[in-house]
GROMACS .gro file of C-alpha atoms in nm:
model
   73
    1HIS     CA    1  -1.005   0.400  -0.446
    2LYS     CA    2  -0.759   0.144  -0.571
    3GLY     CA    3  -0.514   0.253  -0.835
    4LEU     CA    4  -0.392   0.038  -1.116
    5PRO     CA    5  -0.074  -0.150  -1.033
    6GLU     CA    6   0.240   0.028  -1.143
    7PHE     CA    7   0.588  -0.110  -1.187
    8GLY     CA    8   0.901   0.054  -1.057
    9THR     CA    9   1.250   0.003  -0.925
   10VAL     CA   10   1.360   0.034  -0.564
   11LYS     CA   11   1.584   0.341  -0.543
   12TRP     CA   12   1.692   0.274  -0.185
   13PHE     CA   13   1.554   0.115   0.128
   14ASN     CA   14   1.670   0.177   0.484
   15LEU     CA   15   1.630  -0.142   0.686
   16GLU     CA   16   1.680   0.029   1.023
   17GLU     CA   17   1.418   0.296   0.954
   18GLY     CA   18   1.189   0.063   0.761
   19PHE     CA   19   1.126   0.285   0.462
   20GLY     CA   20   1.265   0.394   0.130
   21PHE     CA   21   1.172   0.512  -0.216
   22ILE     CA   22   1.063   0.348  -0.539
   23GLU     CA   23   1.131   0.511  -0.874
   24ARG     CA   24   0.815   0.497  -1.085
   25GLU     CA   25   0.824   0.435  -1.459
   26SER     CA   26   0.731   0.803  -1.496
   27GLY     CA   27   1.060   0.891  -1.325
   28ASP     CA   28   0.898   1.021  -1.006
   29ASP     CA   29   0.995   0.880  -0.668
   30VAL     CA   30   0.731   0.743  -0.434
   31PHE     CA   31   0.773   0.680  -0.061
   32VAL     CA   32   0.744   0.319   0.056
   33HIS     CA   33   0.700   0.199   0.416
   34PHE     CA   34   0.781  -0.159   0.513
   35SER     CA   35   0.420  -0.215   0.623
   36ALA     CA   36   0.311  -0.184   0.257
   37ILE     CA   37   0.528  -0.479   0.148
   38GLN     CA   38   0.312  -0.784   0.081
   39THR     CA   39   0.541  -1.070   0.170
   40ASP     CA   40   0.561  -1.337   0.433
   41GLY     CA   41   0.841  -1.306   0.683
   42PHE     CA   42   1.091  -1.022   0.682
   43LYS     CA   43   0.963  -0.716   0.498
   44SER     CA   44   1.253  -0.565   0.308
   45LEU     CA   45   1.338  -0.433  -0.037
   46ASP     CA   46   1.670  -0.437  -0.219
   47GLU     CA   47   1.811  -0.148  -0.417
   48GLY     CA   48   1.746  -0.204  -0.787
   49GLN     CA   49   1.472  -0.462  -0.722
   50GLU     CA   50   1.172  -0.447  -0.955
   51VAL     CA   51   0.842  -0.420  -0.774
   52SER     CA   52   0.478  -0.371  -0.856
   53PHE     CA   53   0.268  -0.145  -0.636
   54GLU     CA   54  -0.030   0.085  -0.614
   55VAL     CA   55  -0.002   0.453  -0.530
   56GLU     CA   56  -0.222   0.608  -0.265
   57GLU     CA   57  -0.231   0.955  -0.118
   58GLY     CA   58  -0.060   0.948   0.220
   59GLN     CA   59  -0.016   1.210   0.491
   60ARG     CA   60   0.303   1.333   0.325
   61GLY     CA   61   0.203   1.289  -0.038
   62PRO     CA   62   0.191   0.986  -0.262
   63GLN     CA   63   0.308   0.659  -0.114
   64ALA     CA   64   0.332   0.302  -0.234
   65ALA     CA   65   0.071   0.051  -0.120
   66ASN     CA   66   0.029  -0.321  -0.177
   67VAL     CA   67   0.392  -0.358  -0.279
   68THR     CA   68   0.480  -0.692  -0.437
   69GLY     CA   69   0.783  -0.808  -0.625
   70PRO     CA   70   0.829  -0.963  -0.964
   71TRP     CA   71   0.756  -1.288  -0.783
   72HIS     CA   72   0.383  -1.199  -0.818
   73ARG     CA   73   0.383  -1.116  -1.191
   0.00000   0.00000   0.00000
């Protein structure tokens, strides 16, 4: 089940651990793992970066999937 793309802002991203959180437009935070980032090369997000993503139910609650940046809008 694919959700509709949402837009949000990267709250923080830990490069060493490879994960972080995105603040959804609803104000909720959603977990993001580097493996969900759809980009060539180094998979990283910057604090304050706008991203688009889908939300799926993960083992520990909602998590971001198919994360792309404004470069895909």
